[in-house]
Amino acid sequence: LFFLLQPSNFLARLVPALAGISLVALPAFWWDFTGEKRGLVLAIALALDSVFIVFSRAVNPGIIALAALLWALTFLKHKKAGLAGLSLAIGFLSGAAFWVFLLLAGVFYLLFRLFFDAEKVNQLRELIEIKQLASSKAIIAFFAALVLLSTSFLLNPAGLGDAAGGLLEFWRLVGKPFANPVYHPIYLLFARSLLGMLLFIGALIGLKRRGRKELSHFLGAAALISLLVAIAMSRSSYELLLAPTFLFWIAAAWWLSEFRLDFKLFSFGGAVLAIFMLALMVYFSQNLRKLAALDIHSPQFINIGLMALAGLVLLVSSWWLINHAWPNSSLKRVMSASALSFLIVLNLAGTLSGLK
């Protein structure tokens, strides 16, 4: 685009934004597999998640790499080998992140074979036929797109020499020093995708309770490995966090689509409990925000830290008391709804602040 048109900030951000928008539409092509409700919840979650919004607005090819790989798998599912080859060519040109995501996809397949029986593995192979990539349509589409895109539609033949730049960048990535502490990706996930992580944990617990341990173990292992790879491979940019965040929302969409809330639960006692829980969560989050802005050696750090700890103790003890004193009470659902509402508002606030 820079070769064809005049370089600008708008053009630099255009392709990542289009890639992010395409990911919101992606679940619609899997509705026969996920169901319309779960697919719709996943689409809304991806549209509002601050991690995806940040990388959709940044001059960063990471979200292009993820979108290219996911669309390639989607086209293979719909037996569109040519479009799959085109998507892989776009991913090939999107930098080192594509190769990390491709490596993770291979690891996920091995995990699927580990946790599921042969029948489910065969169903997956029938759903996504990788052998389509060896067809003439896929090969011609891949190389044609690779040549046209890398040479700016044959106007810049020298660009073909940079086509394999992403693979070389991936190879050199291991030797690069970390620009931030190793734990920085975890901090970013807590800051940007706390709601997704908590819903992911809730979904894993729900899957186990419903007797679907193999799916729970698979999603848990896949998310853990993708997070470890993101920590190990991220240097100065953190687009690899898109992989665990995407897995968080896949599981969270299942949990949210199954969640049922009866507003009759909010009687006088339920309303009082909901207000009490929301007040505690606001108190805890505000003190936590103040704590994050203070230096660890400042005198106020201990005072604010103790206040935040007190709020956390009250939250945990209230939750424990309700669960053990009234195990079959509807108040448990009131507490869950209150926590979910607070986290959704918090996530939306972070998303809107990221749009500024």
PDB file of C-alpha atoms in Angstrom, residues 44-240:
ATOM      1  CA  ILE A  44     -19.454  -9.648  20.472  1.00  0.00           C
ATOM      2  CA  ALA A  45     -16.636 -10.586  22.843  1.00  0.00           C
ATOM      3  CA  LEU A  46     -13.983 -10.212  20.127  1.00  0.00           C
ATOM      4  CA  ALA A  47     -15.474  -6.876  19.100  1.00  0.00           C
ATOM      5  CA  LEU A  48     -15.290  -5.513  22.658  1.00  0.00           C
ATOM      6  CA  ASP A  49     -12.132  -7.172  23.988  1.00  0.00           C
ATOM      7  CA  SER A  50      -9.484  -4.528  24.628  1.00  0.00           C
ATOM      8  CA  VAL A  51      -6.572  -6.797  23.580  1.00  0.00           C
ATOM      9  CA  PHE A  52      -8.044  -7.263  20.107  1.00  0.00           C
ATOM     10  CA  ILE A  53      -8.983  -3.588  19.871  1.00  0.00           C
ATOM     11  CA  VAL A  54      -5.469  -2.466  20.829  1.00  0.00           C
ATOM     12  CA  PHE A  55      -3.816  -4.577  18.139  1.00  0.00           C
ATOM     13  CA  SER A  56      -6.508  -3.722  15.583  1.00  0.00           C
ATOM     14  CA  ARG A  57      -5.661  -0.041  16.040  1.00  0.00           C
ATOM     15  CA  ALA A  58      -1.883  -0.473  16.244  1.00  0.00           C
ATOM     16  CA  VAL A  59       0.628  -0.552  13.424  1.00  0.00           C
ATOM     17  CA  ASN A  60       1.312  -4.201  14.151  1.00  0.00           C
ATOM     18  CA  PRO A  61       1.040  -7.224  11.827  1.00  0.00           C
ATOM     19  CA  GLY A  62       0.232  -9.677  14.645  1.00  0.00           C
ATOM     20  CA  ILE A  63      -3.531  -9.484  14.247  1.00  0.00           C
ATOM     21  CA  ILE A  64      -3.113  -9.862  10.464  1.00  0.00           C
ATOM     22  CA  ALA A  65      -1.162 -13.089  11.064  1.00  0.00           C
ATOM     23  CA  LEU A  66      -3.824 -14.489  13.404  1.00  0.00           C
ATOM     24  CA  ALA A  67      -6.681 -13.501  11.103  1.00  0.00           C
ATOM     25  CA  ALA A  68      -4.912 -15.009   8.073  1.00  0.00           C
ATOM     26  CA  LEU A  69      -4.396 -18.361   9.820  1.00  0.00           C
ATOM     27  CA  LEU A  70      -7.937 -18.527  11.210  1.00  0.00           C
ATOM     28  CA  TRP A  71      -9.467 -17.611   7.863  1.00  0.00           C
ATOM     29  CA  ALA A  72      -7.307 -20.252   6.145  1.00  0.00           C
ATOM     30  CA  LEU A  73      -8.728 -22.879   8.514  1.00  0.00           C
ATOM     31  CA  THR A  74     -12.235 -21.524   7.925  1.00  0.00           C
ATOM     32  CA  PHE A  75     -11.864 -21.724   4.145  1.00  0.00           C
ATOM     33  CA  LEU A  76     -10.539 -25.280   4.455  1.00  0.00           C
ATOM     34  CA  LYS A  77     -13.651 -26.130   6.468  1.00  0.00           C
ATOM     35  CA  HIS A  78     -15.827 -24.753   3.654  1.00  0.00           C
ATOM     36  CA  LYS A  79     -13.733 -26.532   0.970  1.00  0.00           C
ATOM     37  CA  LYS A  80     -12.390 -23.274  -0.508  1.00  0.00           C
ATOM     38  CA  ALA A  81      -8.789 -24.316  -1.164  1.00  0.00           C
ATOM     39  CA  GLY A  82      -7.976 -21.279  -3.308  1.00  0.00           C
ATOM     40  CA  LEU A  83      -9.076 -18.794  -0.643  1.00  0.00           C
ATOM     41  CA  ALA A  84      -7.174 -20.812   1.975  1.00  0.00           C
ATOM     42  CA  GLY A  85      -4.007 -20.465  -0.128  1.00  0.00           C
ATOM     43  CA  LEU A  86      -4.622 -16.722  -0.451  1.00  0.00           C
ATOM     44  CA  SER A  87      -5.031 -16.392   3.336  1.00  0.00           C
ATOM     45  CA  LEU A  88      -1.820 -18.320   3.994  1.00  0.00           C
ATOM     46  CA  ALA A  89       0.050 -16.045   1.575  1.00  0.00           C
ATOM     47  CA  ILE A  90      -1.141 -12.999   3.529  1.00  0.00           C
ATOM     48  CA  GLY A  91      -0.034 -14.679   6.745  1.00  0.00           C
ATOM     49  CA  PHE A  92       3.345 -15.601   5.193  1.00  0.00           C
ATOM     50  CA  LEU A  93       3.979 -11.900   4.586  1.00  0.00           C
ATOM     51  CA  SER A  94       2.786 -10.726   8.012  1.00  0.00           C
ATOM     52  CA  GLY A  95       5.975 -11.346   9.992  1.00  0.00           C
ATOM     53  CA  ALA A  96       7.274 -13.623  12.718  1.00  0.00           C
ATOM     54  CA  ALA A  97       3.948 -13.800  14.587  1.00  0.00           C
ATOM     55  CA  PHE A  98       2.454 -15.930  11.794  1.00  0.00           C
ATOM     56  CA  TRP A  99       5.062 -18.652  12.325  1.00  0.00           C
ATOM     57  CA  VAL A 100       4.491 -18.640  16.073  1.00  0.00           C
ATOM     58  CA  PHE A 101       0.733 -18.965  15.551  1.00  0.00           C
ATOM     59  CA  LEU A 102       1.325 -21.725  12.993  1.00  0.00           C
ATOM     60  CA  LEU A 103       3.545 -23.548  15.492  1.00  0.00           C
ATOM     61  CA  LEU A 104       0.824 -23.208  18.137  1.00  0.00           C
ATOM     62  CA  ALA A 105      -1.762 -24.602  15.716  1.00  0.00           C
ATOM     63  CA  GLY A 106       0.397 -27.707  15.307  1.00  0.00           C
ATOM     64  CA  VAL A 107       0.761 -28.053  19.076  1.00  0.00           C
ATOM     65  CA  PHE A 108      -3.007 -27.682  19.520  1.00  0.00           C
ATOM     66  CA  TYR A 109      -3.576 -30.511  17.044  1.00  0.00           C
ATOM     67  CA  LEU A 110      -1.207 -32.759  19.006  1.00  0.00           C
ATOM     68  CA  LEU A 111      -3.045 -31.841  22.231  1.00  0.00           C
ATOM     69  CA  PHE A 112      -6.355 -32.672  20.555  1.00  0.00           C
ATOM     70  CA  ARG A 113      -5.030 -36.114  19.662  1.00  0.00           C
ATOM     71  CA  LEU A 114      -3.800 -36.537  23.233  1.00  0.00           C
ATOM     72  CA  PHE A 115      -7.056 -35.669  24.997  1.00  0.00           C
ATOM     73  CA  PHE A 116      -9.676 -36.998  22.557  1.00  0.00           C
ATOM     74  CA  ASP A 117     -10.361 -40.456  21.170  1.00  0.00           C
ATOM     75  CA  ALA A 118      -9.692 -41.557  17.588  1.00  0.00           C
ATOM     76  CA  GLU A 119     -13.295 -40.912  16.517  1.00  0.00           C
ATOM     77  CA  LYS A 120     -13.124 -37.216  17.482  1.00  0.00           C
ATOM     78  CA  VAL A 121      -9.720 -36.870  15.797  1.00  0.00           C
ATOM     79  CA  ASN A 122     -11.135 -38.321  12.575  1.00  0.00           C
ATOM     80  CA  GLN A 123     -14.086 -35.929  12.790  1.00  0.00           C
ATOM     81  CA  LEU A 124     -11.657 -33.011  13.086  1.00  0.00           C
ATOM     82  CA  ARG A 125      -9.709 -34.237  10.063  1.00  0.00           C
ATOM     83  CA  GLU A 126     -12.930 -34.489   8.059  1.00  0.00           C
ATOM     84  CA  LEU A 127     -13.996 -31.032   9.193  1.00  0.00           C
ATOM     85  CA  ILE A 128     -10.707 -29.368   8.217  1.00  0.00           C
ATOM     86  CA  GLU A 129      -9.011 -31.278   5.401  1.00  0.00           C
ATOM     87  CA  ILE A 130      -5.403 -30.067   5.418  1.00  0.00           C
ATOM     88  CA  LYS A 131      -4.661 -32.106   2.292  1.00  0.00           C
ATOM     89  CA  GLN A 132      -6.612 -29.491   0.315  1.00  0.00           C
ATOM     90  CA  LEU A 133      -3.516 -27.296   0.566  1.00  0.00           C
ATOM     91  CA  ALA A 134      -1.730 -29.711  -1.794  1.00  0.00           C
ATOM     92  CA  SER A 135      -4.330 -29.066  -4.496  1.00  0.00           C
ATOM     93  CA  SER A 136      -3.485 -27.015  -7.574  1.00  0.00           C
ATOM     94  CA  LYS A 137      -5.989 -24.294  -6.587  1.00  0.00           C
ATOM     95  CA  ALA A 138      -4.346 -23.729  -3.197  1.00  0.00           C
ATOM     96  CA  ILE A 139      -0.786 -23.786  -4.581  1.00  0.00           C
ATOM     97  CA  ILE A 140      -1.538 -21.428  -7.475  1.00  0.00           C
ATOM     98  CA  ALA A 141      -3.477 -19.023  -5.206  1.00  0.00           C
ATOM     99  CA  PHE A 142      -0.678 -19.041  -2.618  1.00  0.00           C
ATOM    100  CA  PHE A 143       2.169 -18.263  -5.009  1.00  0.00           C
ATOM    101  CA  ALA A 144       0.161 -15.823  -7.108  1.00  0.00           C
ATOM    102  CA  ALA A 145      -0.876 -13.855  -4.014  1.00  0.00           C
ATOM    103  CA  LEU A 146       2.653 -14.039  -2.614  1.00  0.00           C
ATOM    104  CA  VAL A 147       4.177 -12.575  -5.773  1.00  0.00           C
ATOM    105  CA  LEU A 148       1.502  -9.937  -6.337  1.00  0.00           C
ATOM    106  CA  LEU A 149       1.412  -8.697  -2.741  1.00  0.00           C
ATOM    107  CA  SER A 150       5.167  -8.690  -2.152  1.00  0.00           C
ATOM    108  CA  THR A 151       5.860  -6.849  -5.439  1.00  0.00           C
ATOM    109  CA  SER A 152       2.958  -4.376  -5.072  1.00  0.00           C
ATOM    110  CA  PHE A 153       1.168  -5.993  -8.024  1.00  0.00           C
ATOM    111  CA  LEU A 154       4.422  -6.327 -10.021  1.00  0.00           C
ATOM    112  CA  LEU A 155       5.225  -2.599  -9.719  1.00  0.00           C
ATOM    113  CA  ASN A 156       8.105  -3.225  -7.295  1.00  0.00           C
ATOM    114  CA  PRO A 157       9.875  -6.480  -8.257  1.00  0.00           C
ATOM    115  CA  ALA A 158      12.529  -5.927  -5.578  1.00  0.00           C
ATOM    116  CA  GLY A 159       9.906  -6.598  -2.924  1.00  0.00           C
ATOM    117  CA  LEU A 160       9.929 -10.285  -3.767  1.00  0.00           C
ATOM    118  CA  GLY A 161      13.266 -10.598  -1.987  1.00  0.00           C
ATOM    119  CA  ASP A 162      11.599  -9.653   1.309  1.00  0.00           C
ATOM    120  CA  ALA A 163       8.848 -12.287   1.026  1.00  0.00           C
ATOM    121  CA  ALA A 164      10.614 -14.629   3.445  1.00  0.00           C
ATOM    122  CA  GLY A 165      11.423 -11.823   5.889  1.00  0.00           C
ATOM    123  CA  GLY A 166       8.898 -13.094   8.420  1.00  0.00           C
ATOM    124  CA  LEU A 167      10.517 -16.516   8.581  1.00  0.00           C
ATOM    125  CA  LEU A 168      13.979 -14.970   9.054  1.00  0.00           C
ATOM    126  CA  GLU A 169      12.575 -12.666  11.741  1.00  0.00           C
ATOM    127  CA  PHE A 170      11.083 -15.687  13.515  1.00  0.00           C
ATOM    128  CA  TRP A 171      14.451 -17.444  13.390  1.00  0.00           C
ATOM    129  CA  ARG A 172      16.235 -14.425  14.884  1.00  0.00           C
ATOM    130  CA  LEU A 173      13.569 -13.804  17.512  1.00  0.00           C
ATOM    131  CA  VAL A 174      15.039 -16.217  20.055  1.00  0.00           C
ATOM    132  CA  GLY A 175      18.327 -14.357  20.234  1.00  0.00           C
ATOM    133  CA  LYS A 176      16.777 -10.931  20.856  1.00  0.00           C
ATOM    134  CA  PRO A 177      16.855  -9.513  24.413  1.00  0.00           C
ATOM    135  CA  PHE A 178      13.664  -8.806  26.361  1.00  0.00           C
ATOM    136  CA  ALA A 179      12.679  -5.130  26.263  1.00  0.00           C
ATOM    137  CA  ASN A 180      10.592  -5.529  29.459  1.00  0.00           C
ATOM    138  CA  PRO A 181      10.537  -7.967  32.403  1.00  0.00           C
ATOM    139  CA  VAL A 182       9.611 -11.536  31.457  1.00  0.00           C
ATOM    140  CA  TYR A 183       6.366 -11.321  33.447  1.00  0.00           C
ATOM    141  CA  HIS A 184       5.175  -8.251  31.500  1.00  0.00           C
ATOM    142  CA  PRO A 185       2.810 -10.266  29.205  1.00  0.00           C
ATOM    143  CA  ILE A 186       1.009 -11.631  32.278  1.00  0.00           C
ATOM    144  CA  TYR A 187       0.584  -8.093  33.610  1.00  0.00           C
ATOM    145  CA  LEU A 188      -0.858  -7.004  30.250  1.00  0.00           C
ATOM    146  CA  LEU A 189      -3.350  -9.882  30.283  1.00  0.00           C
ATOM    147  CA  PHE A 190      -4.525  -8.978  33.777  1.00  0.00           C
ATOM    148  CA  ALA A 191      -4.808  -5.330  32.783  1.00  0.00           C
ATOM    149  CA  ARG A 192      -6.512  -5.902  29.427  1.00  0.00           C
ATOM    150  CA  SER A 193      -8.331  -9.251  29.527  1.00  0.00           C
ATOM    151  CA  LEU A 194      -9.212  -9.975  33.149  1.00  0.00           C
ATOM    152  CA  LEU A 195     -12.857 -10.651  32.281  1.00  0.00           C
ATOM    153  CA  GLY A 196     -11.899 -13.178  29.613  1.00  0.00           C
ATOM    154  CA  MET A 197      -9.534 -14.994  31.966  1.00  0.00           C
ATOM    155  CA  LEU A 198     -12.067 -15.255  34.777  1.00  0.00           C
ATOM    156  CA  LEU A 199     -14.816 -16.444  32.439  1.00  0.00           C
ATOM    157  CA  PHE A 200     -12.362 -18.932  30.948  1.00  0.00           C
ATOM    158  CA  ILE A 201     -11.690 -20.400  34.402  1.00  0.00           C
ATOM    159  CA  GLY A 202     -15.432 -20.539  35.078  1.00  0.00           C
ATOM    160  CA  ALA A 203     -15.997 -22.292  31.752  1.00  0.00           C
ATOM    161  CA  LEU A 204     -13.362 -24.928  32.527  1.00  0.00           C
ATOM    162  CA  ILE A 205     -15.008 -25.637  35.887  1.00  0.00           C
ATOM    163  CA  GLY A 206     -18.427 -25.809  34.221  1.00  0.00           C
ATOM    164  CA  LEU A 207     -17.193 -28.230  31.568  1.00  0.00           C
ATOM    165  CA  LYS A 208     -15.758 -30.529  34.246  1.00  0.00           C
ATOM    166  CA  ARG A 209     -19.003 -30.496  36.212  1.00  0.00           C
ATOM    167  CA  ARG A 210     -20.921 -31.474  33.080  1.00  0.00           C
ATOM    168  CA  GLY A 211     -18.677 -34.452  32.460  1.00  0.00           C
ATOM    169  CA  ARG A 212     -16.706 -32.954  29.568  1.00  0.00           C
ATOM    170  CA  LYS A 213     -13.297 -33.308  31.185  1.00  0.00           C
ATOM    171  CA  GLU A 214     -11.476 -33.972  27.912  1.00  0.00           C
ATOM    172  CA  LEU A 215     -12.595 -30.621  26.457  1.00  0.00           C
ATOM    173  CA  SER A 216     -11.783 -28.834  29.709  1.00  0.00           C
ATOM    174  CA  HIS A 217      -8.295 -30.353  29.822  1.00  0.00           C
ATOM    175  CA  PHE A 218      -7.689 -29.592  26.149  1.00  0.00           C
ATOM    176  CA  LEU A 219      -8.689 -25.915  26.440  1.00  0.00           C
ATOM    177  CA  GLY A 220      -6.741 -25.496  29.680  1.00  0.00           C
ATOM    178  CA  ALA A 221      -3.581 -27.050  28.235  1.00  0.00           C
ATOM    179  CA  ALA A 222      -3.890 -25.088  24.981  1.00  0.00           C
ATOM    180  CA  ALA A 223      -4.339 -21.768  26.806  1.00  0.00           C
ATOM    181  CA  LEU A 224      -1.429 -22.503  29.164  1.00  0.00           C
ATOM    182  CA  ILE A 225       0.928 -23.439  26.325  1.00  0.00           C
ATOM    183  CA  SER A 226      -0.050 -20.408  24.240  1.00  0.00           C
ATOM    184  CA  LEU A 227       0.537 -18.164  27.260  1.00  0.00           C
ATOM    185  CA  LEU A 228       3.955 -19.715  27.937  1.00  0.00           C
ATOM    186  CA  VAL A 229       4.917 -19.309  24.274  1.00  0.00           C
ATOM    187  CA  ALA A 230       3.767 -15.674  24.352  1.00  0.00           C
ATOM    188  CA  ILE A 231       5.924 -15.066  27.435  1.00  0.00           C
ATOM    189  CA  ALA A 232       8.947 -16.830  25.940  1.00  0.00           C
ATOM    190  CA  MET A 233       8.743 -15.336  22.444  1.00  0.00           C
ATOM    191  CA  SER A 234       7.587 -11.770  23.125  1.00  0.00           C
ATOM    192  CA  ARG A 235      10.385  -9.227  23.112  1.00  0.00           C
ATOM    193  CA  SER A 236       9.274  -5.637  22.572  1.00  0.00           C
ATOM    194  CA  SER A 237       5.841  -6.377  21.065  1.00  0.00           C
ATOM    195  CA  TYR A 238       3.114  -8.498  22.596  1.00  0.00           C
ATOM    196  CA  GLU A 239       0.835  -9.490  19.723  1.00  0.00           C
ATOM    197  CA  LEU A 240       1.325 -13.157  20.660  1.00  0.00           C
TER     198      LEU A 240
END
